[in-house]
Structure formats: C-alpha cells, structure tokens
PDB file of C-alpha atoms in Angstrom:
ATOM      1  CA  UNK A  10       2.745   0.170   1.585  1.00 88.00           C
ATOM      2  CA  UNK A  11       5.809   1.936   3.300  1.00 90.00           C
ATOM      3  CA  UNK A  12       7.376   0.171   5.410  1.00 86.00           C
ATOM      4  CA  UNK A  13       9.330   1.391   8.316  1.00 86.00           C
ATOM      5  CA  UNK A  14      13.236  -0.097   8.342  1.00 84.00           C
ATOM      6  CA  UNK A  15      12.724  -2.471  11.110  1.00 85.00           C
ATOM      7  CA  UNK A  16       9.089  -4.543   9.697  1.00 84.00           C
ATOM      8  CA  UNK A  17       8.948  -7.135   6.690  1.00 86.00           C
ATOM      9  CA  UNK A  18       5.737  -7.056   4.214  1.00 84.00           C
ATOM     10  CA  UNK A  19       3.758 -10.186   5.050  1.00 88.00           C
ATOM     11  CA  UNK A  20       0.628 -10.105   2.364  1.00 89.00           C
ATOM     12  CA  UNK A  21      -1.505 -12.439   4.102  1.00 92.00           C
ATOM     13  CA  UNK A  22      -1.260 -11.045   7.761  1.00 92.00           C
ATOM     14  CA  UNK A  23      -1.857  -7.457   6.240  1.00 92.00           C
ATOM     15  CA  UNK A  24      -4.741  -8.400   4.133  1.00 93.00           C
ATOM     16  CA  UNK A  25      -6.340 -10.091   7.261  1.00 94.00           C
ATOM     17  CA  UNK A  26      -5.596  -7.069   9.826  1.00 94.00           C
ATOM     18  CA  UNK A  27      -8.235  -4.756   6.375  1.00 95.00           C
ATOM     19  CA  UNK A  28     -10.694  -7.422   6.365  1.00 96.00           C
ATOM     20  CA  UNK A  29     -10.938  -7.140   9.991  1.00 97.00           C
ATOM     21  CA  UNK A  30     -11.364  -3.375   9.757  1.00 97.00           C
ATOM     22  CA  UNK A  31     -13.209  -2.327   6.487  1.00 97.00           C
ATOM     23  CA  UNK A  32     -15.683  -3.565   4.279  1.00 97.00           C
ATOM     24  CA  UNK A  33     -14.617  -6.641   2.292  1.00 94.00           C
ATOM     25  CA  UNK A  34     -15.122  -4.865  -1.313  1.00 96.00           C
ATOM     26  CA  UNK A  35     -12.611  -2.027  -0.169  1.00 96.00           C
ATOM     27  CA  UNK A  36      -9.429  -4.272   1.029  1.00 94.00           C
ATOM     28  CA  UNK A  37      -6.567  -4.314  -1.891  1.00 92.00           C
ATOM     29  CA  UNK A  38      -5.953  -7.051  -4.173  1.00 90.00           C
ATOM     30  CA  UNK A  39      -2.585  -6.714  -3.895  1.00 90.00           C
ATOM     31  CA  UNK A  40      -0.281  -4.899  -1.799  1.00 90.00           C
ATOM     32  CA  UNK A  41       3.544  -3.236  -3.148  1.00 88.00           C
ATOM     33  CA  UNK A  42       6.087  -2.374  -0.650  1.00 88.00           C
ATOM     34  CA  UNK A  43       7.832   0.970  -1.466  1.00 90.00           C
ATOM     35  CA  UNK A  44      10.822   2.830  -0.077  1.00 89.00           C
ATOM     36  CA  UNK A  45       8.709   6.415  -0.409  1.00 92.00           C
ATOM     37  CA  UNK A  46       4.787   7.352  -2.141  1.00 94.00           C
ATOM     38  CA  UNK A  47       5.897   9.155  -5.449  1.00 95.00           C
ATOM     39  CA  UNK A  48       4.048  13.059  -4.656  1.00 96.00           C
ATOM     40  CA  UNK A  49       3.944  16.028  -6.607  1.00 97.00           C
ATOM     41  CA  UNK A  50       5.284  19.173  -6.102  1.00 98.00           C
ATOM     42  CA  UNK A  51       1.934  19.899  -3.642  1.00 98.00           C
ATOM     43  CA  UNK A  52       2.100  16.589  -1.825  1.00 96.00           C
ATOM     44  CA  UNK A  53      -0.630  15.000  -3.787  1.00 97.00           C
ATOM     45  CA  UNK A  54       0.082  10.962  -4.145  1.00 96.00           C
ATOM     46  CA  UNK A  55       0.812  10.112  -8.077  1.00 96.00           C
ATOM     47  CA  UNK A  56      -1.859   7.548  -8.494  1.00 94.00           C
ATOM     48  CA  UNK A  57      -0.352   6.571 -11.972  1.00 96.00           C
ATOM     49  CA  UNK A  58       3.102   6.435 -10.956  1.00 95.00           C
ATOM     50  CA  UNK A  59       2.276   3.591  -8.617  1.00 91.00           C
ATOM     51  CA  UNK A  60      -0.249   2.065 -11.026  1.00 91.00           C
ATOM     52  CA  UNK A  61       3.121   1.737 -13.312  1.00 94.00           C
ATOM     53  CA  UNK A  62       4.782  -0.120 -10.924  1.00 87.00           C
ATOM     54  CA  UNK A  63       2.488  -3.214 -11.044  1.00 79.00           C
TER      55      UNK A  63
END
C-alpha cells in the first residue's frame, strides 16, 4: 500500500473495507506500507522486489 502523506496504515480497517468489496479468498494476508511501488524501466510493478520486503 502507498500511502498518501496525510493517512496512517490501519490493517484491520483496510482489510475490512476488501472483505466488503471482493471475494474473501482474494483479500491480502498482510498489507506493507511503502513510500513508492518498485517499477521497471516500462512501468511494470517488480513483484519480487516487494516479495523481498516481507
């Protein structure tokens, strides 16, 4: 998750707003707040990059 400068990361309140909204096998296990999504040079998210971060 990115977060904008003025919000805080509260797990529990954002897992509850995805359960509302999608499918209960497709909300995250656990959520990461980052300053920026780590992209290649084409704008593609690195997947493994934020895997690594766990």
């Amino acid at each position: 998750v990115v977060l904008r400068a003025c919000c805080s990361l509260d797990p529990a309140a954002l897992a509850g707003h995805c359960a509302a909204r999608i499918a209960r096998y497709k909300v995250p296990k656990e959520f990461l707040a980052v300053e920026t999504l780590p992209r290649t040079a084409s704008g593609k998210i690195q997947k493994h990059v934020l895997r690594a971060l766990k």
